[in-house]
Amino acid sequence: MNLNSMRQDMWNEAYGRRGNIVFYPNEEIVRFLNRYVRKRTGISDFMDIMPLEASEWRNFASLDIGCGIGRHIKLLDEFGLNPHGIDLSSEAIAEGRKWMGVLDKQELADRMLVASVTDLPYEDDFFNICVSHSVLDCMPRDTARKGLQEAFRVLKKNGLMYLDFYMDDTKGDMDEEVLSGFDKGTVKSYFTVPGIKELIGGRGSICELKIIRATDADGNAIEYGCRAHVIVRKNV
Ligand SMILES: C[S@@+](CC[C@H](N)C(=O)[O-])C[C@H]1O[C@@H](n2cnc3c(N)ncnc32)[C@H](O)[C@@H]1O
């Protein structure tokens, strides 16, 4: 069994425990779209924010990397952003395709693929935006590094990417196996701001880096309670 299929088994088991079945979008992705890409201004009205020509808007495509059951694919579709998605877990993709079928969105189901971040099944410079929520920190750092390289490959120049990363002041930049809970057996990686900058390297410029920290009532850190939300523009 190769490493990818071993990790796929772990993620399939995690989806079997149902903890990662999430239907509603993360608010930072909603904010990213409204602020940087296309703002919803009415029930059926949108205002384009990304400075693209009309022909570029007509061919616009977006990608959700590590899409899970597709909650952000549904959101990207509501914004008219022609979404595609990949995930390593065949269980997640099967559940997501079923959901898109129930929503009468067969075209979205068809664009949800089982694949690894390390080998994205798309041509170079294809997507205008990529989103990847709670994914690059849910794998070993080396895999995330290759994944980000792939994300930059498929993103158009000046394309935008939304990413987020776990942070924990006591851990710094490190990877660890999850020993309990619904993600048991998977790997989580923790990042510092310099670690995030190093991972992104010179291929992109950070437009925004926002750290959201949840604590208990006494101000003590909560496990998995701190994340950096990062918006990156591809340079080259
Ligand atoms: C915490 S879940 C987040 C899912 C989804 N982005 C969301 O926000 O609902 C992490 C996801 O990363 C996927 N994943 C882990 N390693 C991967 C890899 N190498 N390639 C693609 N997806 C991967 C898992 O299968 C899982 O769906």
PDB file of C-alpha atoms and ligand atoms in Angstrom:
ATOM      1  CA  MET A   1       0.000   0.000   0.000  1.00  0.00           C
ATOM      2  CA  ASN A   2       1.548   3.370  -0.924  1.00  0.00           C
ATOM      3  CA  LEU A   3       1.488   6.386   1.373  1.00  0.00           C
ATOM      4  CA  ASN A   4      -1.301   8.131  -0.524  1.00  0.00           C
ATOM      5  CA  SER A   5      -3.670   5.161  -0.288  1.00  0.00           C
ATOM      6  CA  MET A   6      -2.797   4.754   3.401  1.00  0.00           C
ATOM      7  CA  ARG A   7      -3.654   8.402   4.025  1.00  0.00           C
ATOM      8  CA  GLN A   8      -6.787   8.017   1.905  1.00  0.00           C
ATOM      9  CA  ASP A   9      -7.876   5.115   4.147  1.00  0.00           C
ATOM     10  CA  MET A  10      -7.346   7.287   7.241  1.00  0.00           C
ATOM     11  CA  TRP A  11      -9.467  10.067   5.775  1.00  0.00           C
ATOM     12  CA  ASN A  12     -12.152   7.612   4.669  1.00  0.00           C
ATOM     13  CA  GLU A  13     -12.264   6.273   8.229  1.00  0.00           C
ATOM     14  CA  ALA A  14     -12.487   9.850   9.533  1.00  0.00           C
ATOM     15  CA  TYR A  15     -15.460  10.522   7.222  1.00  0.00           C
ATOM     16  CA  GLY A  16     -16.983   7.229   8.448  1.00  0.00           C
ATOM     17  CA  ARG A  17     -17.019   8.786  11.950  1.00  0.00           C
ATOM     18  CA  ARG A  18     -19.053  11.647  10.381  1.00  0.00           C
ATOM     19  CA  GLY A  19     -17.196  14.476  12.163  1.00  0.00           C
ATOM     20  CA  ASN A  20     -16.035  16.077   8.917  1.00  0.00           C
ATOM     21  CA  ILE A  21     -19.468  16.128   7.342  1.00  0.00           C
ATOM     22  CA  VAL A  22     -20.030  19.894   7.330  1.00  0.00           C
ATOM     23  CA  PHE A  23     -22.724  21.522   5.214  1.00  0.00           C
ATOM     24  CA  TYR A  24     -22.406  25.254   5.837  1.00  0.00           C
ATOM     25  CA  PRO A  25     -19.566  27.402   4.486  1.00  0.00           C
ATOM     26  CA  ASN A  26     -16.806  28.820   6.627  1.00  0.00           C
ATOM     27  CA  GLU A  27     -17.401  32.552   7.140  1.00  0.00           C
ATOM     28  CA  GLU A  28     -13.809  33.470   6.173  1.00  0.00           C
ATOM     29  CA  ILE A  29     -14.410  31.993   2.723  1.00  0.00           C
ATOM     30  CA  VAL A  30     -17.682  33.932   2.423  1.00  0.00           C
ATOM     31  CA  ARG A  31     -15.731  37.062   3.360  1.00  0.00           C
ATOM     32  CA  PHE A  32     -12.915  36.278   0.901  1.00  0.00           C
ATOM     33  CA  LEU A  33     -15.402  36.001  -1.961  1.00  0.00           C
ATOM     34  CA  ASN A  34     -17.315  39.161  -1.060  1.00  0.00           C
ATOM     35  CA  ARG A  35     -14.220  41.252  -0.472  1.00  0.00           C
ATOM     36  CA  TYR A  36     -11.836  40.046  -3.158  1.00  0.00           C
ATOM     37  CA  VAL A  37     -13.758  38.247  -5.889  1.00  0.00           C
ATOM     38  CA  ARG A  38     -17.457  39.053  -6.369  1.00  0.00           C
ATOM     39  CA  LYS A  39     -19.708  40.754  -3.855  1.00  0.00           C
ATOM     40  CA  ARG A  40     -23.304  39.739  -3.393  1.00  0.00           C
ATOM     41  CA  THR A  41     -25.304  42.968  -3.433  1.00  0.00           C
ATOM     42  CA  GLY A  42     -28.870  41.696  -3.712  1.00  0.00           C
ATOM     43  CA  ILE A  43     -31.038  38.593  -3.959  1.00  0.00           C
ATOM     44  CA  SER A  44     -29.907  38.001  -7.537  1.00  0.00           C
ATOM     45  CA  ASP A  45     -27.282  40.727  -7.854  1.00  0.00           C
ATOM     46  CA  PHE A  46     -23.503  40.531  -7.675  1.00  0.00           C
ATOM     47  CA  MET A  47     -20.780  43.121  -8.169  1.00  0.00           C
ATOM     48  CA  ASP A  48     -17.510  41.915  -9.674  1.00  0.00           C
ATOM     49  CA  ILE A  49     -14.502  42.846  -7.550  1.00  0.00           C
ATOM     50  CA  MET A  50     -11.605  41.054  -9.256  1.00  0.00           C
ATOM     51  CA  PRO A  51     -10.320  43.320 -12.029  1.00  0.00           C
ATOM     52  CA  LEU A  52     -10.962  41.008 -14.987  1.00  0.00           C
ATOM     53  CA  GLU A  53     -12.105  41.620 -18.575  1.00  0.00           C
ATOM     54  CA  ALA A  54     -15.640  40.504 -19.500  1.00  0.00           C
ATOM     55  CA  SER A  55     -14.192  37.584 -21.498  1.00  0.00           C
ATOM     56  CA  GLU A  56     -12.192  36.487 -18.447  1.00  0.00           C
ATOM     57  CA  TRP A  57     -15.352  36.526 -16.337  1.00  0.00           C
ATOM     58  CA  ARG A  58     -17.106  34.399 -18.966  1.00  0.00           C
ATOM     59  CA  ASN A  59     -14.340  31.759 -18.673  1.00  0.00           C
ATOM     60  CA  PHE A  60     -13.928  32.113 -14.915  1.00  0.00           C
ATOM     61  CA  ALA A  61     -13.142  28.879 -13.023  1.00  0.00           C
ATOM     62  CA  SER A  62     -12.578  28.212  -9.320  1.00  0.00           C
ATOM     63  CA  LEU A  63     -11.087  25.264  -7.469  1.00  0.00           C
ATOM     64  CA  ASP A  64     -11.682  23.914  -3.965  1.00  0.00           C
ATOM     65  CA  ILE A  65      -8.620  21.872  -2.958  1.00  0.00           C
ATOM     66  CA  GLY A  66      -9.557  19.260  -0.347  1.00  0.00           C
ATOM     67  CA  CYS A  67     -13.239  20.036  -0.855  1.00  0.00           C
ATOM     68  CA  GLY A  68     -14.635  17.412   1.548  1.00  0.00           C
ATOM     69  CA  ILE A  69     -18.343  16.972   0.796  1.00  0.00           C
ATOM     70  CA  GLY A  70     -18.360  20.226  -1.173  1.00  0.00           C
ATOM     71  CA  ARG A  71     -19.794  22.900   1.116  1.00  0.00           C
ATOM     72  CA  HIS A  72     -17.603  25.539  -0.574  1.00  0.00           C
ATOM     73  CA  ILE A  73     -18.320  24.152  -4.039  1.00  0.00           C
ATOM     74  CA  LYS A  74     -21.998  24.887  -3.377  1.00  0.00           C
ATOM     75  CA  LEU A  75     -21.064  28.396  -2.179  1.00  0.00           C
ATOM     76  CA  LEU A  76     -18.799  29.089  -5.189  1.00  0.00           C
ATOM     77  CA  ASP A  77     -21.638  27.969  -7.447  1.00  0.00           C
ATOM     78  CA  GLU A  78     -24.061  30.366  -5.720  1.00  0.00           C
ATOM     79  CA  PHE A  79     -21.618  33.158  -6.620  1.00  0.00           C
ATOM     80  CA  GLY A  80     -21.557  31.950 -10.260  1.00  0.00           C
ATOM     81  CA  LEU A  81     -17.840  31.055 -10.068  1.00  0.00           C
ATOM     82  CA  ASN A  82     -17.838  27.745 -11.993  1.00  0.00           C
ATOM     83  CA  PRO A  83     -16.407  25.527  -9.242  1.00  0.00           C
ATOM     84  CA  HIS A  84     -14.366  22.326  -9.443  1.00  0.00           C
ATOM     85  CA  GLY A  85     -13.154  20.306  -6.461  1.00  0.00           C
ATOM     86  CA  ILE A  86     -10.818  17.504  -5.481  1.00  0.00           C
ATOM     87  CA  ASP A  87     -10.387  15.512  -2.291  1.00  0.00           C
ATOM     88  CA  LEU A  88      -8.254  12.530  -1.311  1.00  0.00           C
ATOM     89  CA  SER A  89     -11.201  10.851   0.432  1.00  0.00           C
ATOM     90  CA  SER A  90     -13.392   8.795  -1.897  1.00  0.00           C
ATOM     91  CA  GLU A  91     -15.994   8.694   0.926  1.00  0.00           C
ATOM     92  CA  ALA A  92     -16.161  12.501   1.044  1.00  0.00           C
ATOM     93  CA  ILE A  93     -16.448  12.771  -2.730  1.00  0.00           C
ATOM     94  CA  ALA A  94     -19.166  10.081  -2.843  1.00  0.00           C
ATOM     95  CA  GLU A  95     -21.175  11.891  -0.128  1.00  0.00           C
ATOM     96  CA  GLY A  96     -20.635  15.240  -1.865  1.00  0.00           C
ATOM     97  CA  ARG A  97     -21.757  13.910  -5.238  1.00  0.00           C
ATOM     98  CA  LYS A  98     -24.869  12.491  -3.595  1.00  0.00           C
ATOM     99  CA  TRP A  99     -25.561  15.886  -2.010  1.00  0.00           C
ATOM    100  CA  MET A 100     -25.102  17.754  -5.315  1.00  0.00           C
ATOM    101  CA  GLY A 101     -27.485  15.226  -6.912  1.00  0.00           C
ATOM    102  CA  VAL A 102     -30.120  15.963  -4.255  1.00  0.00           C
ATOM    103  CA  LEU A 103     -29.616  19.690  -4.999  1.00  0.00           C
ATOM    104  CA  ASP A 104     -30.210  18.906  -8.686  1.00  0.00           C
ATOM    105  CA  LYS A 105     -26.648  20.049  -9.507  1.00  0.00           C
ATOM    106  CA  GLN A 106     -25.324  17.072 -11.463  1.00  0.00           C
ATOM    107  CA  GLU A 107     -22.763  19.292 -13.218  1.00  0.00           C
ATOM    108  CA  LEU A 108     -21.196  20.043  -9.807  1.00  0.00           C
ATOM    109  CA  ALA A 109     -21.209  16.346  -8.858  1.00  0.00           C
ATOM    110  CA  ASP A 110     -19.359  15.596 -12.113  1.00  0.00           C
ATOM    111  CA  ARG A 111     -16.697  18.178 -11.272  1.00  0.00           C
ATOM    112  CA  MET A 112     -15.907  16.638  -7.849  1.00  0.00           C
ATOM    113  CA  LEU A 113     -12.914  14.310  -8.239  1.00  0.00           C
ATOM    114  CA  VAL A 114     -10.897  11.993  -6.025  1.00  0.00           C
ATOM    115  CA  ALA A 115      -7.301  13.255  -6.254  1.00  0.00           C
ATOM    116  CA  SER A 116      -4.382  14.328  -4.092  1.00  0.00           C
ATOM    117  CA  VAL A 117      -3.175  17.890  -3.669  1.00  0.00           C
ATOM    118  CA  THR A 118       0.198  16.601  -4.854  1.00  0.00           C
ATOM    119  CA  ASP A 119      -1.128  15.778  -8.324  1.00  0.00           C
ATOM    120  CA  LEU A 120      -3.967  18.069  -9.371  1.00  0.00           C
ATOM    121  CA  PRO A 121      -5.731  16.795 -12.507  1.00  0.00           C
ATOM    122  CA  TYR A 122      -5.855  20.188 -14.250  1.00  0.00           C
ATOM    123  CA  GLU A 123      -3.741  22.034 -16.765  1.00  0.00           C
ATOM    124  CA  ASP A 124      -1.436  24.922 -15.860  1.00  0.00           C
ATOM    125  CA  ASP A 125      -2.922  28.418 -15.345  1.00  0.00           C
ATOM    126  CA  PHE A 126      -6.522  27.169 -15.435  1.00  0.00           C
ATOM    127  CA  PHE A 127      -8.187  28.684 -12.356  1.00  0.00           C
ATOM    128  CA  ASN A 128      -8.851  32.297 -11.407  1.00  0.00           C
ATOM    129  CA  ILE A 129      -9.174  31.448  -7.709  1.00  0.00           C
ATOM    130  CA  CYS A 130      -8.436  28.504  -5.422  1.00  0.00           C
ATOM    131  CA  VAL A 131      -9.835  27.986  -1.924  1.00  0.00           C
ATOM    132  CA  SER A 132      -8.583  25.390   0.513  1.00  0.00           C
ATOM    133  CA  HIS A 133     -10.089  25.488   3.982  1.00  0.00           C
ATOM    134  CA  SER A 134      -8.585  23.368   6.768  1.00  0.00           C
ATOM    135  CA  VAL A 135      -6.633  21.200   4.320  1.00  0.00           C
ATOM    136  CA  LEU A 136      -2.927  22.119   4.096  1.00  0.00           C
ATOM    137  CA  ASP A 137      -2.702  21.768   7.894  1.00  0.00           C
ATOM    138  CA  CYS A 138      -4.456  18.368   7.772  1.00  0.00           C
ATOM    139  CA  MET A 139      -1.505  16.576   6.192  1.00  0.00           C
ATOM    140  CA  PRO A 140       2.257  16.309   6.657  1.00  0.00           C
ATOM    141  CA  ARG A 141       4.042  19.577   5.874  1.00  0.00           C
ATOM    142  CA  ASP A 142       5.964  18.033   2.957  1.00  0.00           C
ATOM    143  CA  THR A 143       2.675  17.031   1.331  1.00  0.00           C
ATOM    144  CA  ALA A 144       1.326  20.545   1.924  1.00  0.00           C
ATOM    145  CA  ARG A 145       4.469  21.957   0.313  1.00  0.00           C
ATOM    146  CA  LYS A 146       3.945  19.863  -2.830  1.00  0.00           C
ATOM    147  CA  GLY A 147       0.230  20.681  -2.750  1.00  0.00           C
ATOM    148  CA  LEU A 148       0.868  24.404  -2.662  1.00  0.00           C
ATOM    149  CA  GLN A 149       3.293  24.036  -5.576  1.00  0.00           C
ATOM    150  CA  GLU A 150       0.487  22.312  -7.504  1.00  0.00           C
ATOM    151  CA  ALA A 151      -2.023  24.991  -6.480  1.00  0.00           C
ATOM    152  CA  PHE A 152       0.292  27.703  -7.853  1.00  0.00           C
ATOM    153  CA  ARG A 153       0.737  25.668 -11.049  1.00  0.00           C
ATOM    154  CA  VAL A 154      -3.011  25.493 -11.812  1.00  0.00           C
ATOM    155  CA  LEU A 155      -3.739  29.105 -10.720  1.00  0.00           C
ATOM    156  CA  LYS A 156      -3.561  31.881 -13.317  1.00  0.00           C
ATOM    157  CA  LYS A 157      -1.113  34.748 -12.848  1.00  0.00           C
ATOM    158  CA  ASN A 158      -2.659  37.316 -10.484  1.00  0.00           C
ATOM    159  CA  GLY A 159      -5.127  34.624  -9.413  1.00  0.00           C
ATOM    160  CA  LEU A 160      -6.138  34.585  -5.764  1.00  0.00           C
ATOM    161  CA  MET A 161      -5.901  31.826  -3.216  1.00  0.00           C
ATOM    162  CA  TYR A 162      -7.534  31.461   0.204  1.00  0.00           C
ATOM    163  CA  LEU A 163      -5.705  29.156   2.647  1.00  0.00           C
ATOM    164  CA  ASP A 164      -5.768  28.628   6.381  1.00  0.00           C
ATOM    165  CA  PHE A 165      -3.412  27.062   8.916  1.00  0.00           C
ATOM    166  CA  TYR A 166      -3.554  25.841  12.499  1.00  0.00           C
ATOM    167  CA  MET A 167      -1.374  27.775  14.921  1.00  0.00           C
ATOM    168  CA  ASP A 168      -0.403  26.892  18.484  1.00  0.00           C
ATOM    169  CA  ASP A 169       2.077  29.057  20.379  1.00  0.00           C
ATOM    170  CA  THR A 170       3.298  26.027  22.352  1.00  0.00           C
ATOM    171  CA  LYS A 171       4.042  23.949  19.238  1.00  0.00           C
ATOM    172  CA  GLY A 172       5.592  26.286  16.663  1.00  0.00           C
ATOM    173  CA  ASP A 173       6.127  24.652  13.245  1.00  0.00           C
ATOM    174  CA  MET A 174       5.580  20.919  13.687  1.00  0.00           C
ATOM    175  CA  ASP A 175       3.504  17.937  12.487  1.00  0.00           C
ATOM    176  CA  GLU A 176       1.775  15.388  14.701  1.00  0.00           C
ATOM    177  CA  GLU A 177      -0.445  12.361  14.323  1.00  0.00           C
ATOM    178  CA  VAL A 178      -3.972  12.814  15.675  1.00  0.00           C
ATOM    179  CA  LEU A 179      -4.377  10.220  18.410  1.00  0.00           C
ATOM    180  CA  SER A 180      -8.083  10.540  19.196  1.00  0.00           C
ATOM    181  CA  GLY A 181     -11.342  12.087  17.994  1.00  0.00           C
ATOM    182  CA  PHE A 182     -12.981  11.821  14.591  1.00  0.00           C
ATOM    183  CA  ASP A 183      -9.725  12.645  12.731  1.00  0.00           C
ATOM    184  CA  LYS A 184      -7.799   9.867  14.567  1.00  0.00           C
ATOM    185  CA  GLY A 185      -4.931   8.512  12.478  1.00  0.00           C
ATOM    186  CA  THR A 186      -4.625  11.613  10.271  1.00  0.00           C
ATOM    187  CA  VAL A 187      -1.778  14.143  10.553  1.00  0.00           C
ATOM    188  CA  LYS A 188      -2.163  17.769  11.667  1.00  0.00           C
ATOM    189  CA  SER A 189       0.542  20.348  11.094  1.00  0.00           C
ATOM    190  CA  TYR A 190       0.988  23.593  12.985  1.00  0.00           C
ATOM    191  CA  PHE A 191       2.398  26.780  11.554  1.00  0.00           C
ATOM    192  CA  THR A 192       3.929  30.052  12.677  1.00  0.00           C
ATOM    193  CA  VAL A 193       3.703  33.228  10.584  1.00  0.00           C
ATOM    194  CA  PRO A 194       7.335  32.775   9.387  1.00  0.00           C
ATOM    195  CA  GLY A 195       6.482  29.114   8.637  1.00  0.00           C
ATOM    196  CA  ILE A 196       3.495  30.198   6.509  1.00  0.00           C
ATOM    197  CA  LYS A 197       5.614  32.775   4.663  1.00  0.00           C
ATOM    198  CA  GLU A 198       8.320  30.195   4.034  1.00  0.00           C
ATOM    199  CA  LEU A 199       5.744  27.707   2.687  1.00  0.00           C
ATOM    200  CA  ILE A 200       4.305  30.284   0.264  1.00  0.00           C
ATOM    201  CA  GLY A 201       7.769  31.448  -0.778  1.00  0.00           C
ATOM    202  CA  GLY A 202       8.223  33.867  -3.647  1.00  0.00           C
ATOM    203  CA  ARG A 203       5.433  32.469  -5.832  1.00  0.00           C
ATOM    204  CA  GLY A 204       2.756  34.545  -4.181  1.00  0.00           C
ATOM    205  CA  SER A 205       2.279  37.789  -2.276  1.00  0.00           C
ATOM    206  CA  ILE A 206       0.222  37.731   0.884  1.00  0.00           C
ATOM    207  CA  CYS A 207      -2.632  40.255   0.517  1.00  0.00           C
ATOM    208  CA  GLU A 208      -4.024  39.548   3.977  1.00  0.00           C
ATOM    209  CA  LEU A 209      -3.106  37.394   6.960  1.00  0.00           C
ATOM    210  CA  LYS A 210      -5.693  37.293   9.730  1.00  0.00           C
ATOM    211  CA  ILE A 211      -5.241  35.311  12.925  1.00  0.00           C
ATOM    212  CA  ILE A 212      -8.421  34.248  14.732  1.00  0.00           C
ATOM    213  CA  ARG A 213      -7.867  32.898  18.229  1.00  0.00           C
ATOM    214  CA  ALA A 214     -10.541  31.259  20.401  1.00  0.00           C
ATOM    215  CA  THR A 215      -9.911  30.892  24.121  1.00  0.00           C
ATOM    216  CA  ASP A 216     -11.843  29.743  27.171  1.00  0.00           C
ATOM    217  CA  ALA A 217     -13.312  32.337  29.551  1.00  0.00           C
ATOM    218  CA  ASP A 218      -9.925  32.743  31.287  1.00  0.00           C
ATOM    219  CA  GLY A 219      -8.060  33.436  28.073  1.00  0.00           C
ATOM    220  CA  ASN A 220      -6.462  29.986  27.864  1.00  0.00           C
ATOM    221  CA  ALA A 221      -5.874  28.530  24.402  1.00  0.00           C
ATOM    222  CA  ILE A 222      -8.371  25.920  23.174  1.00  0.00           C
ATOM    223  CA  GLU A 223      -7.023  22.946  21.197  1.00  0.00           C
ATOM    224  CA  TYR A 224      -7.299  23.724  17.454  1.00  0.00           C
ATOM    225  CA  GLY A 225      -8.645  27.158  18.498  1.00  0.00           C
ATOM    226  CA  CYS A 226      -6.203  29.339  16.584  1.00  0.00           C
ATOM    227  CA  ARG A 227      -5.986  29.703  12.821  1.00  0.00           C
ATOM    228  CA  ALA A 228      -4.279  31.991  10.357  1.00  0.00           C
ATOM    229  CA  HIS A 229      -6.478  32.841   7.361  1.00  0.00           C
ATOM    230  CA  VAL A 230      -4.356  33.882   4.411  1.00  0.00           C
ATOM    231  CA  ILE A 231      -5.181  35.444   1.054  1.00  0.00           C
ATOM    232  CA  VAL A 232      -2.416  35.148  -1.534  1.00  0.00           C
ATOM    233  CA  ARG A 233      -2.020  36.568  -5.030  1.00  0.00           C
ATOM    234  CA  LYS A 234       0.041  34.539  -7.498  1.00  0.00           C
ATOM    235  CA  ASN A 235       3.032  36.546  -8.717  1.00  0.00           C
ATOM    236  CA  VAL A 236       4.446  34.535 -11.576  1.00  0.00           C
TER     237      VAL A 236
HETATM  238  C1  LIG B   1     -10.774  19.035   7.841  1.00  0.00           C
HETATM  239  S1  LIG B   1     -11.234  18.408   6.269  1.00  0.00           S
HETATM  240  C2  LIG B   1     -11.789  19.901   5.443  1.00  0.00           C
HETATM  241  C3  LIG B   1     -12.704  19.617   4.282  1.00  0.00           C
HETATM  242  C4  LIG B   1     -13.224  20.831   3.533  1.00  0.00           C
HETATM  243  N1  LIG B   1     -12.174  21.667   3.008  1.00  0.00           N
HETATM  244  C5  LIG B   1     -14.135  21.663   4.403  1.00  0.00           C
HETATM  245  O1  LIG B   1     -13.770  22.792   4.725  1.00  0.00           O
HETATM  246  O2  LIG B   1     -15.226  21.184   4.730  1.00  0.00           O
HETATM  247  C6  LIG B   1      -9.654  18.078   5.503  1.00  0.00           C
HETATM  248  C7  LIG B   1      -9.804  17.508   4.115  1.00  0.00           C
HETATM  249  O3  LIG B   1      -8.519  17.394   3.504  1.00  0.00           O
HETATM  250  C8  LIG B   1      -8.546  16.218   2.690  1.00  0.00           C
HETATM  251  N2  LIG B   1      -7.175  15.804   2.411  1.00  0.00           N
HETATM  252  C9  LIG B   1      -6.237  15.353   3.265  1.00  0.00           C
HETATM  253  N3  LIG B   1      -5.103  15.049   2.610  1.00  0.00           N
HETATM  254  C10 LIG B   1      -5.324  15.318   1.297  1.00  0.00           C
HETATM  255  C11 LIG B   1      -4.538  15.217   0.109  1.00  0.00           C
HETATM  256  N4  LIG B   1      -3.278  14.777   0.137  1.00  0.00           N
HETATM  257  N5  LIG B   1      -5.098  15.584  -1.059  1.00  0.00           N
HETATM  258  C12 LIG B   1      -6.378  16.043  -1.109  1.00  0.00           C
HETATM  259  N6  LIG B   1      -7.167  16.160  -0.018  1.00  0.00           N
HETATM  260  C13 LIG B   1      -6.649  15.808   1.178  1.00  0.00           C
HETATM  261  C14 LIG B   1      -9.308  15.228   3.572  1.00  0.00           C
HETATM  262  O4  LIG B   1      -9.790  14.111   2.859  1.00  0.00           O
HETATM  263  C15 LIG B   1     -10.419  16.122   4.121  1.00  0.00           C
HETATM  264  O5  LIG B   1     -11.543  16.122   3.274  1.00  0.00           O
END
